[in-house]
PDB file of C-alpha atoms in Angstrom:
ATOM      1  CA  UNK P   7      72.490 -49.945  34.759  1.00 75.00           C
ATOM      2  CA  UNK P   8      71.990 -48.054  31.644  1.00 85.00           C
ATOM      3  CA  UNK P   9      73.627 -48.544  28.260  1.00 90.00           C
ATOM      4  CA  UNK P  10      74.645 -46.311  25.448  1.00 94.00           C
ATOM      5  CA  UNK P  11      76.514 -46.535  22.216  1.00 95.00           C
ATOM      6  CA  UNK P  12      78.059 -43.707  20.831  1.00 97.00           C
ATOM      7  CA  UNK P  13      80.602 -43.456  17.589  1.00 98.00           C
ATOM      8  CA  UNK P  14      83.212 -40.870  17.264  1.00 98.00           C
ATOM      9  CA  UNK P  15      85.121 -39.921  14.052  1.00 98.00           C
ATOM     10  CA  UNK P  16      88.493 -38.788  14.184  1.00 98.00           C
ATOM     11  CA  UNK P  17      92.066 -39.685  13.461  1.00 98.00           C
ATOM     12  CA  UNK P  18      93.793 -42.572  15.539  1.00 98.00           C
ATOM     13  CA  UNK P  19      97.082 -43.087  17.068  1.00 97.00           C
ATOM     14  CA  UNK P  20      99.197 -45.088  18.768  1.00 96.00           C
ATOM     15  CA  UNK P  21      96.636 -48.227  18.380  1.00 97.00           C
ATOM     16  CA  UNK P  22      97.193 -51.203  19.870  1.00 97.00           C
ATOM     17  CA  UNK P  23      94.296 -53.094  19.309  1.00 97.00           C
ATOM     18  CA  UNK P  24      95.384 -56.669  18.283  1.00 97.00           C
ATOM     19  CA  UNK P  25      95.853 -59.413  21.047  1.00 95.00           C
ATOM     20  CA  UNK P  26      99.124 -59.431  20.040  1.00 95.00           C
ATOM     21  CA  UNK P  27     100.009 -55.692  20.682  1.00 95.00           C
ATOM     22  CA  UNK P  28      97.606 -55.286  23.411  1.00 96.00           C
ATOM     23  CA  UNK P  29      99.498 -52.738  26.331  1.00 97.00           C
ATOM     24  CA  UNK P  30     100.279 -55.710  29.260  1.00 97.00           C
ATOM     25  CA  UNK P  31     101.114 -53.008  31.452  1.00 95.00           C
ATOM     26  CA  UNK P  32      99.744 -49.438  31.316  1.00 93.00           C
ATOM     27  CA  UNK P  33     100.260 -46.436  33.664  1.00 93.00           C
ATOM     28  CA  UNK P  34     101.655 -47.754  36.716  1.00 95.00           C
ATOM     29  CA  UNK P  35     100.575 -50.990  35.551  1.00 95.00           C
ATOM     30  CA  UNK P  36      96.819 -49.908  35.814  1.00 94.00           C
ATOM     31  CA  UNK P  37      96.426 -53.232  32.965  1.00 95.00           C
ATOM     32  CA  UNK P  38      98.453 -55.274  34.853  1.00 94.00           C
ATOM     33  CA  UNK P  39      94.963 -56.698  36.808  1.00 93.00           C
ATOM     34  CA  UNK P  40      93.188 -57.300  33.235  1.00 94.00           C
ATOM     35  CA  UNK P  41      95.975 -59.241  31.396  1.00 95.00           C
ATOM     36  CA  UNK P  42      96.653 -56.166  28.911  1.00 96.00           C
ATOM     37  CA  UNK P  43      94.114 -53.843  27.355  1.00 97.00           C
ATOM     38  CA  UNK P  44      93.863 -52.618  23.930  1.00 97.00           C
ATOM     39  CA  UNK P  45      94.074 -48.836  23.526  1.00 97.00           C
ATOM     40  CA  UNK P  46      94.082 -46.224  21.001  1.00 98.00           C
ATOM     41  CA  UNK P  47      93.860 -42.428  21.079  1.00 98.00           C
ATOM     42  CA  UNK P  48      91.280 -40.625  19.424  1.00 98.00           C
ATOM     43  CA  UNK P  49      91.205 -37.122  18.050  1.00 98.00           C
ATOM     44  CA  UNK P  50      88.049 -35.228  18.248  1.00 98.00           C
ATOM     45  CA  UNK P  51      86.878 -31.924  17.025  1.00 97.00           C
ATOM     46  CA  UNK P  52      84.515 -30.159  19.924  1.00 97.00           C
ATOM     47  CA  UNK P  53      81.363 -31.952  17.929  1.00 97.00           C
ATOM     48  CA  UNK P  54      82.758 -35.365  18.013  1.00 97.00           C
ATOM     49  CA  UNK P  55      83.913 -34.779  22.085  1.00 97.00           C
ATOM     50  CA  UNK P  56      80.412 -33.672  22.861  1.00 97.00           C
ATOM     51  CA  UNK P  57      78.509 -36.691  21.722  1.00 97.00           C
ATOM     52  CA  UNK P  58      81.052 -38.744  24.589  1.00 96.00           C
ATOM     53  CA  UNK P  59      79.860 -36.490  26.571  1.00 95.00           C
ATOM     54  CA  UNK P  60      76.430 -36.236  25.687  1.00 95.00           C
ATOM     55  CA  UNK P  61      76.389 -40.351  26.003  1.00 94.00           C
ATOM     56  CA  UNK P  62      77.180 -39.328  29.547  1.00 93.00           C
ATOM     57  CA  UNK P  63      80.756 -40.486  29.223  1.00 95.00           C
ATOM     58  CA  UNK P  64      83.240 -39.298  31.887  1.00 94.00           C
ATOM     59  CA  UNK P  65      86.608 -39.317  29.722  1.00 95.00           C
ATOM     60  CA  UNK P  66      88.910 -36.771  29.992  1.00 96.00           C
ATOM     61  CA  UNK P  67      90.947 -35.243  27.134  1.00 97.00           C
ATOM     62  CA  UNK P  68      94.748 -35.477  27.538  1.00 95.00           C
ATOM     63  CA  UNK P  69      95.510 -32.093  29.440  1.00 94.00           C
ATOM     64  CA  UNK P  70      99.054 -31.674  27.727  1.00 93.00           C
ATOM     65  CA  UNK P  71      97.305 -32.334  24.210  1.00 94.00           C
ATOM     66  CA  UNK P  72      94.406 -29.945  25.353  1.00 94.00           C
ATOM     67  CA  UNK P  73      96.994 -27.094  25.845  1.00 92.00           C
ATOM     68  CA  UNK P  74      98.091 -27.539  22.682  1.00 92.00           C
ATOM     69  CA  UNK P  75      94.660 -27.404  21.408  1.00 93.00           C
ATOM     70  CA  UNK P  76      93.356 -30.507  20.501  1.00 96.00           C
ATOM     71  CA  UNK P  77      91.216 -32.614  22.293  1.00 97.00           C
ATOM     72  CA  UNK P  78      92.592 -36.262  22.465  1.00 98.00           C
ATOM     73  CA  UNK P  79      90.639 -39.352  24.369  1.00 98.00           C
ATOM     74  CA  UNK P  80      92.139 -42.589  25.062  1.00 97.00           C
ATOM     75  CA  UNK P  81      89.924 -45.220  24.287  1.00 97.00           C
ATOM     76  CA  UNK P  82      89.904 -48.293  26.008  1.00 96.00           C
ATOM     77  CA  UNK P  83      89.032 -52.225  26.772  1.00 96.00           C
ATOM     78  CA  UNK P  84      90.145 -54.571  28.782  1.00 96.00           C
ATOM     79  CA  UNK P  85      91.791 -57.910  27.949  1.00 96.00           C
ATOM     80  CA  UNK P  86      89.855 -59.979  30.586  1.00 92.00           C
ATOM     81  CA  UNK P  87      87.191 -58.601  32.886  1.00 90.00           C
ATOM     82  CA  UNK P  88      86.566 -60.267  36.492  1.00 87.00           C
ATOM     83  CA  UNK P  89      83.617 -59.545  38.858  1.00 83.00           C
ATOM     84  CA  UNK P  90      84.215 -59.524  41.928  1.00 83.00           C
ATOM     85  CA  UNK P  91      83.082 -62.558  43.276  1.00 88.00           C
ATOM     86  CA  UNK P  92      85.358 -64.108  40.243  1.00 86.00           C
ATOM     87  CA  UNK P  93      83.123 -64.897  37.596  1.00 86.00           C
ATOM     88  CA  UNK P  94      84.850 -63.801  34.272  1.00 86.00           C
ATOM     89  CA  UNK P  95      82.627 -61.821  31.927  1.00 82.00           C
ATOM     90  CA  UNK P  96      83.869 -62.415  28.163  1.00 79.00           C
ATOM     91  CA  UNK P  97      81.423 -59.991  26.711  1.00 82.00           C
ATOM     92  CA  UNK P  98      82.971 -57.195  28.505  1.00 83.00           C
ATOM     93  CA  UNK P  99      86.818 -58.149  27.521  1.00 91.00           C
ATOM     94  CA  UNK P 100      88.452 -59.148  24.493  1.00 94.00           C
ATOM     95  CA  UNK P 101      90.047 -57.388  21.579  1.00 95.00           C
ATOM     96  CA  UNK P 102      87.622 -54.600  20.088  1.00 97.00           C
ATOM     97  CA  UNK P 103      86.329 -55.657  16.369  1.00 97.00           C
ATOM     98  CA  UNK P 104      88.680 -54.122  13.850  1.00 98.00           C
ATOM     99  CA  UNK P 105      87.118 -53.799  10.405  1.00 98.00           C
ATOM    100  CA  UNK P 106      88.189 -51.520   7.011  1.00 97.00           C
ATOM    101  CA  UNK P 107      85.692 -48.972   5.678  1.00 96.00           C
ATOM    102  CA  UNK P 108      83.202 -52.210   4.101  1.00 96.00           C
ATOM    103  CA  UNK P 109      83.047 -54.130   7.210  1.00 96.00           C
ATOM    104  CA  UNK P 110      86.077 -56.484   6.699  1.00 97.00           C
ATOM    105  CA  UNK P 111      88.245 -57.719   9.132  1.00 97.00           C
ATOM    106  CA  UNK P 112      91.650 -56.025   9.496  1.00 95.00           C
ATOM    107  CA  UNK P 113      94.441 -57.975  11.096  1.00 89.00           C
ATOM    108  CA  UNK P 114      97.798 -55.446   9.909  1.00 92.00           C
ATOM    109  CA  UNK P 115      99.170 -52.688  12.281  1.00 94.00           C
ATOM    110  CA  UNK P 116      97.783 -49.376  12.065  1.00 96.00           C
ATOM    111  CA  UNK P 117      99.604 -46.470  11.727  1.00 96.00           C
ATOM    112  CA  UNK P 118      99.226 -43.117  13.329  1.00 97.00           C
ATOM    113  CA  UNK P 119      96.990 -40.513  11.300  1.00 97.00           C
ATOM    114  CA  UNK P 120      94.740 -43.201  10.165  1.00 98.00           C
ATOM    115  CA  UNK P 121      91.272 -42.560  10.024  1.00 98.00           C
ATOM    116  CA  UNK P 122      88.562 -44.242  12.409  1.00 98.00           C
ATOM    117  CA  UNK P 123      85.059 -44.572  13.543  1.00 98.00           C
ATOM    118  CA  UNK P 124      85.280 -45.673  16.771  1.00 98.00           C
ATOM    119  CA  UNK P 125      82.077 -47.030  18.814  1.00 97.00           C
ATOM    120  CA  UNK P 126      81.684 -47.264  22.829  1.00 97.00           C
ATOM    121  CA  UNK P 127      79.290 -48.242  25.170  1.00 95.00           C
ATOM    122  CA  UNK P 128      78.388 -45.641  27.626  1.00 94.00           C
ATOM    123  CA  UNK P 129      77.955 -47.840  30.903  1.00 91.00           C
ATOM    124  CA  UNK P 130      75.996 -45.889  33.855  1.00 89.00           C
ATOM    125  CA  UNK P 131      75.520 -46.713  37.178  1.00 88.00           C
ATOM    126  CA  UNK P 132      75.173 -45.964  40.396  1.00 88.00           C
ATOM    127  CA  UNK P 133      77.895 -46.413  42.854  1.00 87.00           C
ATOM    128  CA  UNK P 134      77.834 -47.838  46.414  1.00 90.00           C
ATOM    129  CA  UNK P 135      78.548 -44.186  47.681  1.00 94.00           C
ATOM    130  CA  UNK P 136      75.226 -43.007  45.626  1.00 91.00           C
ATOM    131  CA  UNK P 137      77.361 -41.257  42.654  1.00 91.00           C
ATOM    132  CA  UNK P 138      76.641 -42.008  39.218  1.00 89.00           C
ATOM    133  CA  UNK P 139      79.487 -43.162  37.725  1.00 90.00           C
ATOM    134  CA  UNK P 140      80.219 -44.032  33.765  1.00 91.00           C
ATOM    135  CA  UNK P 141      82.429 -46.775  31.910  1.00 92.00           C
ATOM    136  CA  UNK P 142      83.484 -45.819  28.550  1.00 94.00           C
ATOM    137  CA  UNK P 143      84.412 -49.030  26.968  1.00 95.00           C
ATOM    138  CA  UNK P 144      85.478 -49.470  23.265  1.00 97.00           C
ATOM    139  CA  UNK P 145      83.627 -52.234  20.953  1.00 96.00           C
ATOM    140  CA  UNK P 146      83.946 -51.572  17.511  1.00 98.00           C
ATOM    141  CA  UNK P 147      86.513 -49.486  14.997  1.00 98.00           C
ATOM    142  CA  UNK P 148      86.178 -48.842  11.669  1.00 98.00           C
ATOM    143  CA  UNK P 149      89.329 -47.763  10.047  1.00 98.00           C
ATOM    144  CA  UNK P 150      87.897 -45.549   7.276  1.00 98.00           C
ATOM    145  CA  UNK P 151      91.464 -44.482   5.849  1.00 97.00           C
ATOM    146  CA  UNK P 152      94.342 -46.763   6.700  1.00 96.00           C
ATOM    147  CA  UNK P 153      97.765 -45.347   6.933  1.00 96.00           C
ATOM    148  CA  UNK P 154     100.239 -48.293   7.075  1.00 93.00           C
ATOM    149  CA  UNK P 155     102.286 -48.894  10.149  1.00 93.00           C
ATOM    150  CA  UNK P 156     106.079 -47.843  10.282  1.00 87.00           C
ATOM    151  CA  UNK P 157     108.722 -50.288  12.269  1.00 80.00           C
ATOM    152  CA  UNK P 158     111.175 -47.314  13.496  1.00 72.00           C
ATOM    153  CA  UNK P 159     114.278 -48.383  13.155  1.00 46.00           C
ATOM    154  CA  UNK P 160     116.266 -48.109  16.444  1.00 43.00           C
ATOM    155  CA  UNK P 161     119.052 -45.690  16.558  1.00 49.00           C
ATOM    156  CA  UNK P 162     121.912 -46.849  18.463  1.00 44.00           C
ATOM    157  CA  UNK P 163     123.453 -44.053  20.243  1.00 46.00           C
ATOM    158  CA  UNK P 164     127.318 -45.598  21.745  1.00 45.00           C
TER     159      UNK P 164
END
């Protein structure tokens, strides 16, 4: 297996990266298996996109996004990772470190349009089919311009 970090720069949203706000459940409960994962979308100019890809990352922009024109990657960890003969790994789950633009912990919400540096490791391997296959998993963001989270108030519609 070979391993790559790679940091992207773009604007954030819809972050939920605390234990606390970690998504339990996912597309069709794709997180269900991992007790949650922390996620955030990421977007890239066609510089920041390449280096993923250059990293040999396999992530996909968002197609509706990309029709628009913009090129936005959901980034990714697990909660808890499991081999498959049940060992847990802890260095492979977890929330991602969450630090301001000097390296200090944040702990607040994080609103969409924020700012962020956000580091992967580029995970390669071969598969038992003989493919080479990648896992893009997220380690590290720096929020280099906070925007502040809004509660939305719920409208109630009787």
């Amino acid at each position: 297996m070979a391993y790559k970090e790679v940091t992207t720069v773009g604007t954030i949203e819809w972050a939920k990266v605390f234990e606390d706000n970690r998504d339990m459940r996912g597309f069709d409960g794709e997180y269900e298996k991992t007790e949650g994962a922390y996620v955030v979308d990421q977007v890239l100019d066609k510089d920041e996109y390449q280096k993923l890809v250059n990293a040999g990352s396999q992530k996909k922009p968002k197609q509706k996004r990309l029709m628009d024109g913009e090129i936005v990657i959901k980034m990714m960890r697990p909660h808890r990772v499991v081999t498959r003969d049940g060992r847990e790994l802890p260095q492979a789950g977890g929330a991602p470190e969450v630090t301001d633009a000097e390296g200090n912990p944040i702990n607040e919400r994080i609103g969409n349009g924020s700012k962020a540096e956000i580091t992967n490791l580029i995970s390669t391997f071969k598969g038992q089919d003989g493919k080479v296959y990648a896992r893009t998993t997220m380690t590290k963001i720096k929020i280099t311009d906070l925007v502040p989270y809004e509660e939305k108030e719920a409208e109630m519609s009787w």
